[in-house]
């Protein structure tokens, strides 16, 4: 069992930055592939970034490539999402997700993830 708690969301002006963190409980974090998803009002939840269990491979959606950075600290059971050059269209609830993986795979689809956090709101004003 893995429990996830996100933090770091808030209100920021366009062009600003935020750093989201997702703290995981349990002893399995280093065997989890992780992902960050977001869901804007009236839209489907989408994967914006993913990282494999070692941190050696990452994925970014085209819409955030070059602006967002995913990283993890397995010693702290935490995955991060650095959001730079924020735009109003980045406004959404951001969720972290985890799936146990004994390989080094990346996962980008919602139905591949088993554990979810409660989400943290990011609002970007123009």
GROMACS .gro file of N, CA and C in nm:
model
  378
    1UNK      N    1   0.084  -0.119   0.000
    1UNK     CA    2   0.000   0.000   0.000
    1UNK      C    3   0.088   0.124   0.000
    2UNK      N    4   0.052   0.220  -0.084
    2UNK     CA    5   0.125   0.347  -0.092
    2UNK      C    6   0.025   0.459  -0.078
    3UNK      N    7   0.051   0.551   0.012
    3UNK     CA    8  -0.032   0.670   0.027
    3UNK      C    9   0.047   0.791  -0.019
    4UNK      N   10  -0.020   0.878  -0.093
    4UNK     CA   11   0.046   0.993  -0.155
    4UNK      C   12  -0.019   1.122  -0.107
    5UNK      N   13   0.063   1.220  -0.074
    5UNK     CA   14   0.013   1.350  -0.032
    5UNK      C   15   0.089   1.458  -0.108
    6UNK      N   16   0.014   1.536  -0.189
    6UNK     CA   17   0.074   1.645  -0.265
    6UNK      C   18   0.074   1.774  -0.184
    7UNK      N   19   0.168   1.861  -0.218
    7UNK     CA   20   0.175   1.994  -0.159
    7UNK      C   21   0.243   2.087  -0.258
    8UNK      N   22   0.232   2.218  -0.230
    8UNK     CA   23   0.305   2.315  -0.310
    8UNK      C   24   0.222   2.392  -0.411
    9UNK      N   25   0.095   2.358  -0.424
    9UNK     CA   26   0.012   2.433  -0.517
    9UNK      C   27  -0.017   2.572  -0.466
   10UNK      N   28  -0.079   2.653  -0.550
   10UNK     CA   29  -0.114   2.788  -0.510
   10UNK      C   30  -0.148   2.876  -0.627
   11UNK      N   31  -0.156   3.005  -0.601
   11UNK     CA   32  -0.188   3.106  -0.702
   11UNK      C   33  -0.058   3.177  -0.742
   12UNK      N   34  -0.034   3.186  -0.872
   12UNK     CA   35   0.089   3.248  -0.920
   12UNK      C   36   0.057   3.325  -1.048
   13UNK      N   37   0.131   3.429  -1.074
   13UNK     CA   38   0.112   3.504  -1.198
   13UNK      C   39   0.177   3.432  -1.316
   14UNK      N   40   0.126   3.461  -1.433
   14UNK     CA   41   0.185   3.404  -1.554
   14UNK      C   42   0.334   3.437  -1.559
   15UNK      N   43   0.413   3.338  -1.597
   15UNK     CA   44   0.557   3.353  -1.599
   15UNK      C   45   0.626   3.310  -1.471
   16UNK      N   46   0.548   3.288  -1.368
   16UNK     CA   47   0.603   3.249  -1.240
   16UNK      C   48   0.634   3.101  -1.231
   17UNK      N   49   0.674   3.060  -1.110
   17UNK     CA   50   0.715   2.921  -1.086
   17UNK      C   51   0.653   2.868  -0.959
   18UNK      N   52   0.637   2.738  -0.957
   18UNK     CA   53   0.595   2.665  -0.837
   18UNK      C   54   0.671   2.533  -0.834
   19UNK      N   55   0.684   2.479  -0.714
   19UNK     CA   56   0.741   2.345  -0.700
   19UNK      C   57   0.642   2.259  -0.623
   20UNK      N   58   0.592   2.157  -0.690
   20UNK     CA   59   0.502   2.063  -0.625
   20UNK      C   60   0.582   1.947  -0.568
   21UNK      N   61   0.536   1.897  -0.456
   21UNK     CA   62   0.598   1.780  -0.395
   21UNK      C   63   0.491   1.676  -0.367
   22UNK      N   64   0.529   1.551  -0.375
   22UNK     CA   65   0.439   1.440  -0.345
   22UNK      C   66   0.513   1.345  -0.252
   23UNK      N   67   0.468   1.342  -0.128
   23UNK     CA   68   0.531   1.255  -0.029
   23UNK      C   69   0.458   1.121  -0.023
   24UNK      N   70   0.535   1.015  -0.028
   24UNK     CA   71   0.478   0.881  -0.027
   24UNK      C   72   0.506   0.812   0.106
   25UNK      N   73   0.407   0.742   0.155
   25UNK     CA   74   0.425   0.660   0.274
   25UNK      C   75   0.450   0.516   0.232
   26UNK      N   76   0.498   0.437   0.324
   26UNK     CA   77   0.524   0.298   0.292
   26UNK      C   78   0.668   0.277   0.251
   27UNK      N   79   0.708   0.152   0.243
   27UNK     CA   80   0.847   0.119   0.216
   27UNK      C   81   0.872   0.081   0.072
   28UNK      N   82   0.773   0.105  -0.016
   28UNK     CA   83   0.786   0.058  -0.153
   28UNK      C   84   0.817   0.168  -0.253
   29UNK      N   85   0.845   0.288  -0.203
   29UNK     CA   86   0.856   0.402  -0.294
   29UNK      C   87   0.962   0.378  -0.400
   30UNK      N   88   1.074   0.322  -0.364
   30UNK     CA   89   1.182   0.304  -0.462
   30UNK      C   90   1.148   0.202  -0.570
   31UNK      N   91   1.042   0.127  -0.550
   31UNK     CA   92   0.997   0.032  -0.653
   31UNK      C   93   0.875   0.085  -0.728
   32UNK      N   94   0.843   0.213  -0.710
   32UNK     CA   95   0.728   0.272  -0.777
   32UNK      C   96   0.770   0.362  -0.891
   33UNK      N   97   0.709   0.342  -1.007
   33UNK     CA   98   0.714   0.445  -1.110
   33UNK      C   99   0.612   0.551  -1.070
   34UNK      N  100   0.643   0.677  -1.099
   34UNK     CA  101   0.560   0.788  -1.055
   34UNK      C  102   0.518   0.874  -1.173
   35UNK      N  103   0.404   0.938  -1.155
   35UNK     CA  104   0.356   1.029  -1.258
   35UNK      C  105   0.287   1.149  -1.196
   36UNK      N  106   0.289   1.259  -1.269
   36UNK     CA  107   0.211   1.378  -1.235
   36UNK      C  108   0.106   1.396  -1.344
   37UNK      N  109  -0.017   1.410  -1.301
   37UNK     CA  110  -0.129   1.434  -1.390
   37UNK      C  111  -0.194   1.567  -1.352
   38UNK      N  112  -0.271   1.621  -1.444
   38UNK     CA  113  -0.349   1.741  -1.411
   38UNK      C  114  -0.485   1.730  -1.476
   39UNK      N  115  -0.580   1.797  -1.411
   39UNK     CA  116  -0.716   1.801  -1.464
   39UNK      C  117  -0.770   1.942  -1.450
   40UNK      N  118  -0.792   2.005  -1.563
   40UNK     CA  119  -0.853   2.137  -1.566
   40UNK      C  120  -1.005   2.122  -1.568
   41UNK      N  121  -1.073   2.227  -1.527
   41UNK     CA  122  -1.219   2.223  -1.522
   41UNK      C  123  -1.278   2.188  -1.658
   42UNK      N  124  -1.362   2.086  -1.660
   42UNK     CA  125  -1.428   2.047  -1.783
   42UNK      C  126  -1.343   1.967  -1.879
   43UNK      N  127  -1.224   1.930  -1.836
   43UNK     CA  128  -1.134   1.855  -1.925
   43UNK      C  129  -1.095   1.721  -1.862
   44UNK      N  130  -1.043   1.633  -1.945
   44UNK     CA  131  -0.998   1.504  -1.895
   44UNK      C  132  -0.864   1.517  -1.825
   45UNK      N  133  -0.840   1.425  -1.734
   45UNK     CA  134  -0.712   1.422  -1.667
   45UNK      C  135  -0.604   1.376  -1.765
   46UNK      N  136  -0.491   1.447  -1.762
   46UNK     CA  137  -0.383   1.416  -1.855
   46UNK      C  138  -0.251   1.401  -1.780
   47UNK      N  139  -0.164   1.318  -1.834
   47UNK     CA  140  -0.031   1.302  -1.778
   47UNK      C  141   0.058   1.414  -1.828
   48UNK      N  142   0.120   1.486  -1.738
   48UNK     CA  143   0.213   1.592  -1.778
   48UNK      C  144   0.358   1.548  -1.764
   49UNK      N  145   0.386   1.455  -1.674
   49UNK     CA  146   0.523   1.408  -1.656
   49UNK      C  147   0.523   1.273  -1.585
   50UNK      N  148   0.625   1.196  -1.613
   50UNK     CA  149   0.640   1.066  -1.547
   50UNK      C  150   0.788   1.036  -1.528
   51UNK      N  151   0.818   0.952  -1.430
   51UNK     CA  152   0.955   0.916  -1.401
   51UNK      C  153   0.960   0.771  -1.359
   52UNK      N  154   1.064   0.701  -1.402
   52UNK     CA  155   1.071   0.560  -1.363
   52UNK      C  156   1.129   0.548  -1.222
   53UNK      N  157   1.135   0.427  -1.172
   53UNK     CA  158   1.165   0.411  -1.031
   53UNK      C  159   1.306   0.451  -0.994
   54UNK      N  160   1.397   0.447  -1.089
   54UNK     CA  161   1.534   0.488  -1.059
   54UNK      C  162   1.557   0.637  -1.083
   55UNK      N  163   1.465   0.701  -1.153
   55UNK     CA  164   1.484   0.841  -1.192
   55UNK      C  165   1.564   0.857  -1.319
   56UNK      N  166   1.600   0.747  -1.380
   56UNK     CA  167   1.684   0.753  -1.499
   56UNK      C  168   1.611   0.784  -1.628
   57UNK      N  169   1.480   0.768  -1.628
   57UNK     CA  170   1.399   0.798  -1.747
   57UNK      C  171   1.283   0.886  -1.709
   58UNK      N  172   1.255   0.981  -1.796
   58UNK     CA  173   1.144   1.073  -1.772
   58UNK      C  174   1.064   1.092  -1.900
   59UNK      N  175   0.940   1.137  -1.879
   59UNK     CA  176   0.848   1.168  -1.990
   59UNK      C  177   0.784   1.302  -1.961
   60UNK      N  178   0.764   1.380  -2.067
   60UNK     CA  179   0.691   1.507  -2.055
   60UNK      C  180   0.591   1.519  -2.168
   61UNK      N  181   0.474   1.569  -2.135
   61UNK     CA  182   0.379   1.604  -2.240
   61UNK      C  183   0.434   1.720  -2.321
   62UNK      N  184   0.398   1.725  -2.447
   62UNK     CA  185   0.450   1.832  -2.533
   62UNK      C  186   0.417   1.971  -2.478
   63UNK      N  187   0.301   1.982  -2.415
   63UNK     CA  188   0.255   2.113  -2.367
   63UNK      C  189   0.341   2.168  -2.253
   64UNK      N  190   0.419   2.084  -2.188
   64UNK     CA  191   0.499   2.131  -2.074
   64UNK      C  192   0.649   2.110  -2.094
   65UNK      N  193   0.685   2.048  -2.204
   65UNK     CA  194   0.825   2.018  -2.229
   65UNK      C  195   0.906   2.147  -2.230
   66UNK      N  196   1.018   2.146  -2.158
   66UNK     CA  197   1.103   2.263  -2.149
   66UNK      C  198   1.065   2.359  -2.038
   67UNK      N  199   0.948   2.340  -1.977
   67UNK     CA  200   0.902   2.428  -1.869
   67UNK      C  201   0.890   2.354  -1.736
   68UNK      N  202   0.851   2.227  -1.741
   68UNK     CA  203   0.832   2.148  -1.619
   68UNK      C  204   0.946   2.046  -1.607
   69UNK      N  205   0.981   2.015  -1.483
   69UNK     CA  206   1.084   1.913  -1.458
   69UNK      C  207   1.038   1.821  -1.346
   70UNK      N  208   1.039   1.693  -1.373
   70UNK     CA  209   1.005   1.593  -1.272
   70UNK      C  210   1.134   1.535  -1.216
   71UNK      N  211   1.135   1.512  -1.086
   71UNK     CA  212   1.251   1.450  -1.022
   71UNK      C  213   1.203   1.372  -0.901
   72UNK      N  214   1.290   1.291  -0.845
   72UNK     CA  215   1.252   1.213  -0.727
   72UNK      C  216   1.373   1.199  -0.636
   73UNK      N  217   1.341   1.184  -0.507
   73UNK     CA  218   1.442   1.158  -0.406
   73UNK      C  219   1.397   1.034  -0.332
   74UNK      N  220   1.453   0.920  -0.367
   74UNK     CA  221   1.407   0.795  -0.307
   74UNK      C  222   1.441   0.787  -0.158
   75UNK      N  223   1.543   0.860  -0.116
   75UNK     CA  224   1.576   0.860   0.027
   75UNK      C  225   1.471   0.934   0.108
   76UNK      N  226   1.401   1.029   0.043
   76UNK     CA  227   1.298   1.107   0.111
   76UNK      C  228   1.157   1.062   0.073
   77UNK      N  229   1.146   0.956  -0.008
   77UNK     CA  230   1.014   0.907  -0.051
   77UNK      C  231   0.930   1.019  -0.113
   78UNK      N  232   0.993   1.100  -0.196
   78UNK     CA  233   0.925   1.218  -0.250
   78UNK      C  234   0.955   1.233  -0.399
   79UNK      N  235   0.852   1.270  -0.472
   79UNK     CA  236   0.867   1.308  -0.612
   79UNK      C  237   0.827   1.454  -0.626
   80UNK      N  238   0.897   1.524  -0.713
   80UNK     CA  239   0.876   1.668  -0.729
   80UNK      C  240   0.835   1.700  -0.873
   81UNK      N  241   0.767   1.812  -0.887
   81UNK     CA  242   0.740   1.867  -1.019
   81UNK      C  243   0.768   2.017  -1.011
   82UNK      N  244   0.874   2.059  -1.079
   82UNK     CA  245   0.908   2.200  -1.087
   82UNK      C  246   0.835   2.260  -1.207
   83UNK      N  247   0.757   2.363  -1.181
   83UNK     CA  248   0.677   2.428  -1.284
   83UNK      C  249   0.734   2.568  -1.307
   84UNK      N  250   0.791   2.591  -1.424
   84UNK     CA  251   0.845   2.722  -1.459
   84UNK      C  252   0.769   2.781  -1.578
   85UNK      N  253   0.784   2.911  -1.595
   85UNK     CA  254   0.720   2.982  -1.708
   85UNK      C  255   0.573   2.945  -1.718
   86UNK      N  256   0.505   2.953  -1.606
   86UNK     CA  257   0.366   2.909  -1.601
   86UNK      C  258   0.276   2.997  -1.687
   87UNK      N  259   0.176   2.931  -1.744
   87UNK     CA  260   0.078   2.997  -1.830
   87UNK      C  261  -0.061   2.977  -1.770
   88UNK      N  262  -0.156   3.066  -1.805
   88UNK     CA  263  -0.292   3.047  -1.754
   88UNK      C  264  -0.350   2.909  -1.788
   89UNK      N  265  -0.312   2.854  -1.900
   89UNK     CA  266  -0.363   2.723  -1.939
   89UNK      C  267  -0.304   2.608  -1.857
   90UNK      N  268  -0.210   2.637  -1.770
   90UNK     CA  269  -0.158   2.536  -1.677
   90UNK      C  270  -0.247   2.525  -1.552
   91UNK      N  271  -0.345   2.611  -1.541
   91UNK     CA  272  -0.436   2.607  -1.427
   91UNK      C  273  -0.510   2.474  -1.424
   92UNK      N  274  -0.501   2.404  -1.311
   92UNK     CA  275  -0.561   2.272  -1.298
   92UNK      C  276  -0.537   2.220  -1.157
   93UNK      N  277  -0.603   2.110  -1.126
   93UNK     CA  278  -0.567   2.032  -1.008
   93UNK      C  279  -0.460   1.932  -1.052
   94UNK      N  280  -0.350   1.932  -0.978
   94UNK     CA  281  -0.238   1.844  -1.011
   94UNK      C  282  -0.237   1.726  -0.914
   95UNK      N  283  -0.226   1.606  -0.970
   95UNK     CA  284  -0.227   1.483  -0.892
   95UNK      C  285  -0.097   1.407  -0.915
   96UNK      N  286  -0.046   1.346  -0.809
   96UNK     CA  287   0.062   1.250  -0.832
   96UNK      C  288   0.003   1.109  -0.823
   97UNK      N  289   0.070   1.017  -0.887
   97UNK     CA  290   0.023   0.880  -0.895
   97UNK      C  291   0.143   0.785  -0.892
   98UNK      N  292   0.116   0.664  -0.845
   98UNK     CA  293   0.223   0.565  -0.830
   98UNK      C  294   0.176   0.428  -0.876
   99UNK      N  295   0.270   0.352  -0.925
   99UNK     CA  296   0.244   0.213  -0.961
   99UNK      C  297   0.371   0.133  -0.930
  100UNK      N  298   0.353   0.018  -0.868
  100UNK     CA  299   0.468  -0.067  -0.839
  100UNK      C  300   0.524  -0.122  -0.970
  101UNK      N  301   0.655  -0.117  -0.983
  101UNK     CA  302   0.718  -0.162  -1.106
  101UNK      C  303   0.854  -0.222  -1.074
  102UNK      N  304   0.875  -0.346  -1.113
  102UNK     CA  305   1.002  -0.413  -1.084
  102UNK      C  306   1.101  -0.399  -1.198
  103UNK      N  307   1.060  -0.329  -1.302
  103UNK     CA  308   1.151  -0.297  -1.410
  103UNK      C  309   1.189  -0.152  -1.402
  104UNK      N  310   1.204  -0.088  -1.512
  104UNK     CA  311   1.239   0.054  -1.516
  104UNK      C  312   1.152   0.125  -1.619
  105UNK      N  313   1.022   0.093  -1.614
  105UNK     CA  314   0.931   0.144  -1.714
  105UNK      C  315   0.875   0.280  -1.678
  106UNK      N  316   0.829   0.349  -1.780
  106UNK     CA  317   0.754   0.472  -1.763
  106UNK      C  318   0.608   0.443  -1.792
  107UNK      N  319   0.520   0.510  -1.720
  107UNK     CA  320   0.377   0.492  -1.739
  107UNK      C  321   0.314   0.629  -1.759
  108UNK      N  322   0.229   0.640  -1.861
  108UNK     CA  323   0.171   0.770  -1.892
  108UNK      C  324   0.019   0.768  -1.900
  109UNK      N  325  -0.043   0.654  -1.881
  109UNK     CA  326  -0.189   0.645  -1.889
  109UNK      C  327  -0.249   0.629  -1.751
  110UNK      N  328  -0.363   0.693  -1.731
  110UNK     CA  329  -0.429   0.691  -1.600
  110UNK      C  330  -0.453   0.550  -1.551
  111UNK      N  331  -0.499   0.462  -1.640
  111UNK     CA  332  -0.538   0.328  -1.595
  111UNK      C  333  -0.418   0.239  -1.564
  112UNK      N  334  -0.298   0.291  -1.585
  112UNK     CA  335  -0.178   0.214  -1.547
  112UNK      C  336  -0.139   0.238  -1.402
  113UNK      N  337  -0.193   0.345  -1.343
  113UNK     CA  338  -0.156   0.381  -1.206
  113UNK      C  339  -0.255   0.327  -1.105
  114UNK      N  340  -0.203   0.288  -0.991
  114UNK     CA  341  -0.286   0.225  -0.886
  114UNK      C  342  -0.314   0.320  -0.771
  115UNK      N  343  -0.215   0.397  -0.733
  115UNK     CA  344  -0.226   0.484  -0.616
  115UNK      C  345  -0.228   0.630  -0.660
  116UNK      N  346  -0.317   0.708  -0.596
  116UNK     CA  347  -0.336   0.849  -0.631
  116UNK      C  348  -0.338   0.935  -0.507
  117UNK      N  349  -0.285   1.056  -0.522
  117UNK     CA  350  -0.299   1.155  -0.417
  117UNK      C  351  -0.430   1.229  -0.430
  118UNK      N  352  -0.453   1.323  -0.337
  118UNK     CA  353  -0.580   1.396  -0.334
  118UNK      C  354  -0.581   1.516  -0.425
  119UNK      N  355  -0.464   1.555  -0.474
  119UNK     CA  356  -0.454   1.668  -0.566
  119UNK      C  357  -0.421   1.798  -0.497
  120UNK      N  358  -0.357   1.887  -0.572
  120UNK     CA  359  -0.327   2.022  -0.525
  120UNK      C  360  -0.357   2.120  -0.636
  121UNK      N  361  -0.424   2.230  -0.602
  121UNK     CA  362  -0.469   2.327  -0.702
  121UNK      C  363  -0.356   2.419  -0.743
  122UNK      N  364  -0.338   2.435  -0.871
  122UNK     CA  365  -0.247   2.535  -0.927
  122UNK      C  366  -0.331   2.631  -1.011
  123UNK      N  367  -0.323   2.758  -0.978
  123UNK     CA  368  -0.396   2.861  -1.050
  123UNK      C  369  -0.298   2.965  -1.101
  124UNK      N  370  -0.299   2.989  -1.231
  124UNK     CA  371  -0.209   3.084  -1.293
  124UNK      C  372  -0.292   3.200  -1.346
  125UNK      N  373  -0.266   3.318  -1.294
  125UNK     CA  374  -0.340   3.437  -1.338
  125UNK      C  375  -0.266   3.506  -1.451
  126UNK      N  376  -0.343   3.569  -1.539
  126UNK     CA  377  -0.283   3.638  -1.654
  126UNK      C  378  -0.251   3.783  -1.623
   0.00000   0.00000   0.00000
